[in-house]
Amino acid sequence: MDLTSIKSVLDETPTNTTVTVAGWVRTFRNDRFIALNDGSTIHNLQCVIDQQQVDAATRARFTTSASVRCTGTIVESQGSGQRVEMQVKEVEVLGDSDPNAYPIQPKKHSLEFLRENAHLRFRTNTYSAIFRIRHQVSFGIHEYFSGQGYNYFHSPIITASDAEGAGEMFRVSTLDPKNPPLNDDGSVNWKEDFFGAESRLTVSGQLQAELAALALGKVYTFGPTFRAENSNTARHLAEFWMIEPEAAFLDLHGNMDLAEGLCKHLIARVLQHSADDLEFLDKRMAEEEKQKPQQQRSEMGLIERLKFVLEHPFERITYTDAIDILLRSKPYQKKQFQYPVEWGVDLQSEHERYLVEKHFKKPVIVTGYPAQVKAFYMRMNGPGDFGYTDKGATVAAMDVLFPGIGEIIGGSQREERLDVLEARMDAMGVPKDQMWWFLDTRRFGTVPHAGFGLGLERFVLFVTGMGNIRDVIPFPRTPKSAEF
Ligand code: 4AD
Ligand code: MG
């Protein structure tokens, strides 16, 4: 079947050419005009049926979401809105779609309804645009890192270590839960399990990426990541995709440059390659914003905001300064923050969004967090380091905060000094014996190094202007939900 994509028909096929297209019917009007979409673009091709050639019984089958193949001549469009249309010579229904049973009609459905029909939601303009953009972002990630000499490194999905020390992991086991082998003291004997040890789905590929970076120099991972946190928010998934670059001889400042460069590369790529989809989502977001009270409306449209972020340097501040700004803020003084603000406690999403949306009005990179709120592998700051303060121990962490979302990237310079790292692990109760392989990198040719993790879905949320993370991953996995 020699098919031409509707995108190329609309963009470049010369008139008077005969081509074959195939796709799904969006609408059929006046018993003559099929709006056909094949997913290659948000735009439909108008396929004009000659009623003399196509009998009424066949025409009755051009229902929403029926699949059809049309062969015909590309002619200048009579109507407005598109360059060309097709005068159909031959048409065949490939798969019928019963209009009384097909759930998605050509009208506006709620996102909740479409989530319940996640298997069919790709056939809507909104979701097809989102998933084409998700592709462009994914492709851009490889383009950016490969272009800078980073090697795509496949870290394992099953692991026996807990990289973030958060303990929110899914178990991987082949033992019979009703009848597991037991030790003498009645505890489960994991030695009998498939991997001979308690094993889980990874929360991060970072530790393995560090091993690789200390040999290949520059690596990045890009894969699924799992967290069994029971957070039912619009920004959390139990299964999400993370990109984790890790580079030897990179310090905190280089790490910030790398992160800012990545975000800007991806935004530029989407602006260039997804212009039609962005235009659609820009209008969609404008409609959504109208429903919100004036105060909560975003000051910029989607495309305007993307260009703004692209053109302005990200603000780089220390955690200590961030706390000062928050303590002086109106919402703090009016007691509008739900969570406490004081030196030593972690920033919550409401604080991050205040800094980004109200105070700086652009992306912000915060560094120098208190050691006690961050992971064991982050480098301990000393006098002279950016983020050092006499208020308490801080680490060379960096969180990149984005408007509308909050944290989009978390990373750090790593602790490369064996004695400091071991002391930190002891203090935080991280088992050194199980992590012998990680500590070996600090024993044999340790070097300063740094990296970060970008949450793919959080980034796609930002570039599409969507409000819920469940709408930017094909099949969301969240507490109590793993359908499809
Ligand atoms: O800040 P996190 O936990 O950092 C790490 O995992 C480090 N090991 C990364 C590194 O330095 N190599 O997660 C990184 C990012 C977050 O900023 C967020 O964008 C995303 O991953 N993320 C989630 N996205 C969706 N659902 C969740 N439950 C997420 N948890 C983290
Ligand atoms: Mg984080």
Coordinates of C-alpha atoms and ligand atoms in Angstrom, one line a residue:
M1 CA 0.0 0.0 0.0
D2 CA 1.8 3.1 -1.2
L3 CA 0.5 5.8 1.1
T4 CA 1.2 9.5 1.3
S5 CA 1.0 11.1 4.7
I6 CA -1.7 13.8 5.1
K7 CA 1.0 16.1 6.4
S8 CA 3.0 15.9 3.2
V9 CA -0.2 16.2 1.1
L10 CA -1.1 19.4 2.9
D11 CA 2.4 20.8 2.9
E12 CA 3.9 19.9 -0.4
T13 CA 2.1 17.6 -2.8
P14 CA 1.6 19.6 -6.1
T15 CA -1.9 20.0 -7.4
N16 CA -3.1 17.6 -10.1
T17 CA -1.1 14.7 -8.5
T18 CA -2.9 11.5 -7.7
V19 CA -2.1 10.0 -4.3
T20 CA -3.5 7.5 -1.8
V21 CA -4.1 8.5 1.9
A22 CA -5.5 6.5 4.7
G23 CA -6.7 7.5 8.2
W24 CA -9.7 7.9 10.5
V25 CA -12.8 9.9 9.7
R26 CA -13.2 12.9 12.0
T27 CA -16.4 14.2 10.5
F28 CA -18.5 13.6 7.4
R29 CA -20.5 16.6 6.3
N30 CA -23.2 17.2 3.7
D31 CA -22.9 13.6 2.6
R32 CA -19.8 14.7 0.6
F33 CA -16.9 16.0 2.7
I34 CA -14.8 13.6 4.8
A35 CA -12.4 15.3 7.2
L36 CA -9.7 12.7 7.3
N37 CA -6.9 12.5 9.9
D38 CA -4.0 10.1 9.9
G39 CA -2.0 11.3 12.9
S40 CA 0.8 12.8 10.9
T41 CA -0.5 16.3 11.6
I42 CA -3.2 18.0 13.6
H43 CA -4.8 19.1 10.3
N44 CA -7.4 17.0 8.4
L45 CA -7.4 16.5 4.7
Q46 CA -10.8 17.3 3.2
C47 CA -11.7 14.4 0.9
V48 CA -14.5 15.3 -1.4
I49 CA -16.7 12.4 -2.5
D50 CA -18.5 12.2 -5.8
Q51 CA -22.0 11.0 -5.0
Q52 CA -22.3 9.5 -8.5
Q53 CA -19.4 7.2 -7.8
V54 CA -20.0 6.2 -4.1
D55 CA -23.3 4.6 -3.3
A56 CA -25.4 5.7 -0.3
A57 CA -24.7 2.4 1.6
T58 CA -21.0 3.1 1.5
R59 CA -21.5 6.8 2.4
A60 CA -23.4 5.7 5.4
R61 CA -20.2 4.0 6.7
F62 CA -18.2 7.2 6.9
T63 CA -18.8 7.6 10.6
T64 CA -16.6 9.2 13.1
S65 CA -13.4 7.1 13.6
A66 CA -14.1 4.6 10.8
S67 CA -10.9 3.9 9.0
V68 CA -10.9 4.6 5.3
R69 CA -8.5 4.7 2.4
C70 CA -8.9 7.3 -0.4
T71 CA -7.2 7.6 -3.7
G72 CA -7.8 10.8 -5.7
T73 CA -6.4 14.0 -7.2
I74 CA -5.0 16.8 -5.1
V75 CA -6.6 20.1 -6.2
E76 CA -6.6 23.6 -4.9
S77 CA -9.0 23.9 -2.0
Q78 CA -12.3 25.6 -2.6
G79 CA -12.9 26.3 1.0
S80 CA -10.6 28.4 3.2
G81 CA -8.2 27.1 5.9
Q82 CA -6.2 24.7 3.8
R83 CA -4.1 24.8 0.6
V84 CA -5.5 21.7 -1.0
E85 CA -8.1 19.0 -0.8
M86 CA -8.7 15.7 -2.5
Q87 CA -11.2 14.9 -5.3
V88 CA -11.7 11.2 -4.4
K89 CA -11.7 8.7 -7.2
E90 CA -11.7 5.5 -5.1
V91 CA -12.6 5.0 -1.5
E92 CA -12.6 1.9 0.7
V93 CA -13.8 1.5 4.3
L94 CA -11.1 -0.5 6.0
G95 CA -12.8 -0.7 9.4
D96 CA -16.3 0.4 10.5
S97 CA -17.0 2.4 13.6
D98 CA -20.5 2.1 15.0
P99 CA -21.6 5.7 15.8
N100 CA -23.9 4.5 18.6
A101 CA -21.2 2.7 20.4
Y102 CA -18.1 4.9 19.7
P103 CA -17.6 6.9 22.8
I104 CA -15.7 10.0 21.4
Q105 CA -17.8 12.3 19.4
P106 CA -16.6 15.3 17.4
K107 CA -17.4 17.7 20.3
K108 CA -15.6 18.8 23.4
H109 CA -15.2 16.1 26.0
S110 CA -13.8 16.6 29.5
L111 CA -10.2 15.4 30.1
E112 CA -11.6 13.1 32.9
F113 CA -13.9 11.4 30.4
L114 CA -11.0 11.0 27.9
R115 CA -8.8 9.6 30.6
E116 CA -11.4 6.9 31.1
N117 CA -11.1 6.2 27.4
A118 CA -7.4 6.4 27.3
H119 CA -7.3 3.7 24.6
L120 CA -9.1 6.0 22.2
R121 CA -8.0 9.5 23.3
F122 CA -5.1 9.6 20.9
R123 CA -7.7 10.2 18.2
T124 CA -8.5 13.6 19.6
N125 CA -6.7 16.8 18.5
T126 CA -5.5 17.5 22.0
Y127 CA -3.9 14.2 22.7
S128 CA -2.5 13.6 19.2
A129 CA -0.8 17.0 19.6
I130 CA 0.6 16.2 23.0
F131 CA 2.0 12.9 21.9
R132 CA 3.6 14.3 18.8
I133 CA 5.2 16.9 21.0
R134 CA 6.3 14.3 23.5
H135 CA 8.1 12.6 20.6
Q136 CA 9.8 15.8 19.6
V137 CA 11.0 16.3 23.1
S138 CA 12.3 12.8 23.4
F139 CA 14.1 13.0 20.1
G140 CA 15.6 16.4 21.1
I141 CA 17.0 14.9 24.3
H142 CA 19.1 12.5 22.3
E143 CA 20.0 15.2 19.8
Y144 CA 21.2 17.5 22.6
F145 CA 23.3 15.0 24.5
S146 CA 24.7 13.1 21.6
G147 CA 25.7 16.5 20.1
Q148 CA 27.7 17.2 23.1
G149 CA 29.5 13.9 23.3
Y150 CA 27.3 12.2 25.8
N151 CA 26.8 8.4 25.5
Y152 CA 23.3 7.0 25.9
F153 CA 23.7 4.6 28.8
H154 CA 21.1 1.9 29.7
S155 CA 20.9 1.7 33.4
P156 CA 19.0 -1.3 34.8
I157 CA 15.3 -1.2 35.7
I158 CA 15.6 -3.9 38.4
T159 CA 17.9 -3.0 41.3
A160 CA 18.8 -4.1 44.8
S161 CA 19.7 -0.6 45.9
D162 CA 17.6 2.4 46.8
A163 CA 19.3 5.4 45.1
E164 CA 17.3 8.2 46.6
G165 CA 17.1 6.5 50.1
A166 CA 13.4 7.3 50.0
G167 CA 12.3 3.7 50.4
E168 CA 9.3 4.2 48.1
M169 CA 9.9 1.3 45.8
F170 CA 8.0 -1.5 44.1
R171 CA 9.1 -5.0 44.9
V172 CA 10.2 -7.4 42.2
S173 CA 9.9 -11.0 43.3
T174 CA 9.0 -14.5 42.1
L175 CA 8.3 -15.8 45.6
D176 CA 4.8 -17.0 46.4
P177 CA 3.4 -14.3 48.6
K178 CA 1.1 -16.8 50.4
N179 CA 3.9 -19.2 51.1
P180 CA 7.4 -17.6 51.0
P181 CA 10.5 -19.5 52.2
L182 CA 11.3 -18.4 55.8
N183 CA 14.5 -18.0 57.8
D184 CA 14.7 -19.6 61.3
D185 CA 13.5 -16.3 62.9
G186 CA 10.4 -16.2 60.7
S187 CA 11.5 -13.5 58.3
V188 CA 11.3 -14.0 54.6
N189 CA 14.4 -15.7 53.2
W190 CA 15.2 -13.4 50.2
K191 CA 18.2 -15.6 49.3
E192 CA 15.7 -18.0 47.8
D193 CA 14.2 -15.3 45.6
F194 CA 15.0 -14.9 41.9
F195 CA 17.9 -12.5 42.3
G196 CA 19.0 -13.9 45.7
A197 CA 18.3 -10.6 47.3
E198 CA 15.5 -8.2 47.9
S199 CA 15.0 -6.5 44.6
R200 CA 12.9 -3.6 43.4
L201 CA 12.1 -1.4 40.4
T202 CA 14.5 1.5 40.1
V203 CA 13.7 5.0 41.3
S204 CA 16.7 6.4 39.4
G205 CA 19.6 5.3 37.2
Q206 CA 22.0 7.8 38.7
L207 CA 24.2 5.5 40.8
Q208 CA 24.9 3.3 37.7
A209 CA 25.3 6.4 35.5
E210 CA 28.0 7.6 38.0
L211 CA 29.9 4.4 37.5
A212 CA 29.8 4.9 33.7
A213 CA 30.6 8.6 33.8
L214 CA 33.8 7.8 35.7
A215 CA 35.0 5.8 32.6
L216 CA 33.1 7.2 29.6
G217 CA 33.3 10.7 30.8
K218 CA 29.8 11.8 29.8
V219 CA 26.7 9.6 29.8
Y220 CA 22.9 10.0 30.0
T221 CA 20.2 7.6 30.8
F222 CA 16.6 7.9 29.5
G223 CA 14.2 5.3 30.7
P224 CA 11.2 4.5 32.9
T225 CA 11.5 5.1 36.6
F226 CA 9.2 3.9 39.4
R227 CA 8.1 5.4 42.7
A228 CA 5.6 3.9 45.0
E229 CA 4.8 7.2 46.7
N230 CA 1.1 7.6 47.5
S231 CA 0.9 11.1 46.0
N232 CA -2.3 11.7 44.1
T233 CA -1.3 15.0 42.6
A234 CA -1.4 16.5 39.2
R235 CA 2.5 16.3 39.1
H236 CA 3.2 12.7 40.3
L237 CA 3.1 9.4 38.6
A238 CA 4.1 6.0 39.9
E239 CA 5.8 5.2 36.5
F240 CA 7.5 8.1 34.7
W241 CA 10.4 8.7 32.4
M242 CA 13.5 10.3 33.6
I243 CA 16.6 11.6 31.7
E244 CA 19.8 11.6 33.9
P245 CA 23.0 13.0 32.5
E246 CA 26.2 12.4 34.5
A247 CA 29.6 13.9 33.6
A248 CA 33.1 13.6 35.0
F249 CA 35.0 16.8 35.6
L250 CA 31.7 18.8 35.7
D251 CA 31.0 21.1 38.7
L252 CA 27.8 22.7 39.9
H253 CA 28.0 25.7 37.6
G254 CA 28.6 23.5 34.6
N255 CA 25.7 21.3 35.7
M256 CA 23.4 24.3 35.8
D257 CA 24.6 25.4 32.3
L258 CA 23.9 21.9 31.0
A259 CA 20.4 21.8 32.5
E260 CA 19.5 25.3 31.3
G261 CA 20.9 24.5 27.9
L262 CA 18.9 21.3 27.7
C263 CA 15.6 23.0 28.6
K264 CA 16.2 25.7 26.0
H265 CA 17.3 23.3 23.3
L266 CA 14.1 21.3 23.8
I267 CA 11.9 24.4 23.8
A268 CA 13.5 25.7 20.6
R269 CA 13.1 22.3 19.0
V270 CA 9.4 22.1 19.8
L271 CA 8.8 25.7 18.6
Q272 CA 10.4 24.7 15.3
H273 CA 9.0 21.3 14.7
S274 CA 5.6 21.4 16.4
A275 CA 4.4 24.8 15.4
D276 CA 0.9 23.6 14.3
D277 CA 0.4 21.5 17.4
L278 CA 1.5 24.3 19.7
E279 CA -0.8 26.8 18.0
F280 CA -3.7 24.4 18.7
L281 CA -2.6 23.9 22.3
D282 CA -2.1 27.7 22.7
K283 CA -5.7 28.3 21.8
R284 CA -6.8 25.4 24.0
M285 CA -4.9 26.9 27.0
A286 CA -6.4 30.3 26.4
E287 CA -9.9 28.8 26.6
E288 CA -9.0 27.0 29.8
E289 CA -7.6 30.2 31.3
K290 CA -10.8 32.0 30.6
Q291 CA -12.6 29.6 33.0
K292 CA -10.2 30.5 35.9
P293 CA -10.6 33.5 38.2
Q294 CA -8.6 36.5 37.0
Q295 CA -6.0 36.0 39.8
Q296 CA -5.0 32.5 38.8
R297 CA -4.7 33.2 35.1
S298 CA -1.2 33.0 33.7
E299 CA 0.0 36.2 32.3
M300 CA 1.3 34.8 29.1
G301 CA -0.1 32.5 26.4
L302 CA 1.6 29.1 25.8
I303 CA 3.8 30.1 22.8
E304 CA 4.6 33.5 24.3
R305 CA 5.7 31.8 27.6
L306 CA 7.9 29.3 25.7
K307 CA 9.6 32.1 23.8
F308 CA 10.0 34.0 27.0
V309 CA 11.7 31.1 28.8
L310 CA 13.9 30.6 25.7
E311 CA 15.1 34.2 25.6
H312 CA 15.8 34.9 29.3
P313 CA 18.6 33.4 31.5
F314 CA 17.3 31.3 34.4
E315 CA 17.7 33.0 37.8
R316 CA 20.3 31.2 40.0
I317 CA 19.9 31.6 43.7
T318 CA 20.8 29.9 46.9
Y319 CA 18.3 28.2 49.2
T320 CA 19.2 30.6 51.9
D321 CA 18.2 33.6 49.7
A322 CA 15.1 31.7 48.6
I323 CA 14.0 31.4 52.3
D324 CA 14.6 35.1 52.9
I325 CA 12.5 36.0 49.9
L326 CA 9.7 33.7 51.1
L327 CA 9.8 35.1 54.6
R328 CA 9.4 38.6 53.2
S329 CA 6.6 37.5 50.8
K330 CA 3.0 38.6 51.0
P331 CA 1.6 35.1 51.1
Y332 CA 3.9 34.2 54.0
Q333 CA 2.9 37.4 55.9
K334 CA -0.8 36.8 55.2
K335 CA -0.3 33.1 56.4
Q336 CA -1.4 31.9 53.0
F337 CA 1.3 29.2 52.7
Q338 CA 0.1 25.8 53.9
Y339 CA 3.6 24.5 54.7
P340 CA 6.1 26.2 57.1
V341 CA 8.9 28.4 55.8
E342 CA 12.1 28.4 57.8
W343 CA 15.8 27.7 57.2
G344 CA 16.3 23.9 57.3
V345 CA 12.9 22.7 55.9
D346 CA 12.4 21.6 52.3
L347 CA 10.7 23.9 49.8
Q348 CA 7.2 22.8 48.9
S349 CA 5.6 23.2 45.5
E350 CA 3.6 26.3 46.7
H351 CA 7.0 28.0 47.7
E352 CA 8.6 27.0 44.4
R353 CA 5.8 28.4 42.4
Y354 CA 5.8 31.7 44.4
L355 CA 9.5 32.1 43.6
V356 CA 9.0 31.4 39.9
E357 CA 5.6 32.9 39.1
K358 CA 5.4 35.8 41.4
H359 CA 8.9 36.9 42.5
F360 CA 11.3 36.2 39.6
K361 CA 8.7 35.5 36.8
K362 CA 11.0 33.1 35.1
P363 CA 12.6 29.7 35.7
V364 CA 14.8 29.6 38.8
I365 CA 17.6 27.3 39.8
V366 CA 18.0 26.9 43.6
T367 CA 21.2 25.6 45.0
G368 CA 22.8 25.1 48.5
Y369 CA 19.9 23.2 50.1
P370 CA 20.3 22.0 53.7
A371 CA 22.1 18.6 53.8
Q372 CA 19.4 17.1 55.9
V373 CA 16.7 17.4 53.2
K374 CA 18.7 16.0 50.3
A375 CA 20.2 12.6 49.3
F376 CA 23.5 11.2 50.7
Y377 CA 25.4 11.5 47.4
M378 CA 25.3 15.3 47.1
R379 CA 28.6 17.2 47.6
M380 CA 29.0 18.9 51.0
N381 CA 29.6 22.7 50.6
G382 CA 32.5 24.3 52.3
P383 CA 33.4 28.0 52.8
G384 CA 33.7 29.7 49.3
D385 CA 31.2 27.3 47.6
F386 CA 28.1 28.9 46.1
G387 CA 25.3 28.1 48.6
Y388 CA 27.6 27.8 51.6
T389 CA 26.2 29.5 54.8
D390 CA 26.9 29.5 58.5
K391 CA 23.3 28.7 59.2
G392 CA 23.9 25.0 58.8
A393 CA 25.4 22.3 56.5
T394 CA 24.4 22.6 52.9
V395 CA 25.0 20.5 49.8
A396 CA 25.7 21.4 46.1
A397 CA 22.1 20.4 45.1
M398 CA 20.3 22.1 42.3
D399 CA 16.6 22.1 41.6
V400 CA 15.3 23.8 38.5
L401 CA 11.9 25.3 39.1
F402 CA 9.5 26.1 36.2
P403 CA 6.3 28.2 36.1
G404 CA 3.1 26.3 36.6
I405 CA 4.9 23.2 37.7
G406 CA 7.6 23.8 40.3
E407 CA 10.5 21.3 40.3
I408 CA 11.2 20.0 36.9
I409 CA 14.9 19.0 37.4
G410 CA 16.7 17.8 40.5
G411 CA 20.5 17.3 40.5
S412 CA 23.8 18.0 42.2
Q413 CA 27.5 17.9 42.1
R414 CA 28.4 14.6 43.7
E415 CA 30.4 13.9 46.8
E416 CA 33.7 12.6 45.4
R417 CA 35.7 12.5 48.7
L418 CA 35.5 9.0 50.1
D419 CA 35.8 10.1 53.8
V420 CA 33.1 12.7 53.5
L421 CA 30.8 10.4 51.6
E422 CA 31.2 7.6 54.1
A423 CA 30.5 9.9 57.0
R424 CA 27.4 11.1 55.3
M425 CA 26.2 7.6 54.6
D426 CA 26.8 6.6 58.3
A427 CA 24.9 9.7 59.4
M428 CA 21.9 8.9 57.1
G429 CA 21.9 5.2 57.7
V430 CA 22.7 4.2 54.1
P431 CA 24.2 0.7 54.2
K432 CA 27.9 1.0 53.0
D433 CA 28.4 -2.7 52.7
Q434 CA 25.7 -3.1 50.1
M435 CA 27.0 0.0 48.2
W436 CA 30.6 -1.2 48.0
W437 CA 30.6 -0.9 44.2
F438 CA 29.5 2.7 44.4
L439 CA 32.2 3.5 46.9
D440 CA 34.8 1.9 44.7
T441 CA 34.5 4.8 42.3
R442 CA 35.7 7.0 45.1
R443 CA 38.5 4.6 45.9
F444 CA 39.9 4.3 42.4
G445 CA 40.5 7.4 40.5
T446 CA 37.7 9.6 42.0
V447 CA 37.0 12.9 40.2
P448 CA 34.6 15.8 40.7
H449 CA 31.5 15.0 38.8
A450 CA 27.9 16.1 38.6
G451 CA 24.5 15.3 37.0
F452 CA 20.8 15.8 37.2
G453 CA 17.4 14.2 36.5
L454 CA 14.8 15.7 34.3
G455 CA 11.3 14.4 34.6
L456 CA 10.1 14.0 31.1
E457 CA 6.4 14.3 31.9
R458 CA 6.9 17.5 33.9
F459 CA 8.7 19.0 31.0
V460 CA 6.0 17.9 28.5
L461 CA 3.4 19.5 30.9
F462 CA 5.2 22.8 30.6
V463 CA 5.6 22.8 26.8
T464 CA 2.0 21.6 26.1
G465 CA 0.4 23.9 28.7
M466 CA -1.6 20.9 30.1
G467 CA -2.5 20.9 33.8
N468 CA -2.4 17.3 34.8
I469 CA 0.5 14.9 34.4
R470 CA -1.9 12.0 33.6
D471 CA -2.6 13.7 30.2
V472 CA 1.0 13.7 29.0
I473 CA 1.9 10.0 29.4
P474 CA 0.1 7.5 27.2
F475 CA -1.1 5.2 30.0
P476 CA -0.7 6.8 33.4
R477 CA 0.1 4.6 36.4
T478 CA -1.1 6.2 39.6
P479 CA -2.3 4.9 43.0
K480 CA -5.2 2.5 42.4
S481 CA -5.0 2.9 38.7
A482 CA -3.1 0.8 36.1
E483 CA -5.8 0.2 33.5
F484 CA -4.9 -0.2 29.8
Ligands
4AD1 O1 14.6 15.0 42.2 P1 14.6 13.6 41.9 O2 14.1 12.6 42.8 O3 16.1 13.3 41.5 C1 16.7 12.0 41.3 O4 16.1 11.0 41.1 C2 18.2 12.1 41.0 N1 18.7 10.7 41.2 C3 18.4 12.7 39.7 C4 19.9 12.8 39.4 O5 20.6 13.7 40.0 N2 20.4 12.0 38.5 O6 13.9 13.4 40.5 C5 14.3 14.0 39.3 C6 13.1 14.6 38.6 C7 12.2 15.6 39.4 O7 12.7 16.9 39.3 C8 10.9 15.5 38.7 O8 10.9 16.2 37.5 C9 10.8 14.0 38.3 O9 12.2 13.5 38.3 N3 10.0 13.2 39.2 C10 8.8 12.8 38.9 N4 8.0 13.0 37.9 C11 6.7 12.4 37.9 N5 6.3 11.7 38.9 C12 7.0 11.5 40.0 N6 6.6 10.8 41.0 C13 8.3 12.1 40.1 N7 9.3 12.1 41.0 C14 10.3 12.8 40.4
MG2 MG 13.9 16.3 43.7

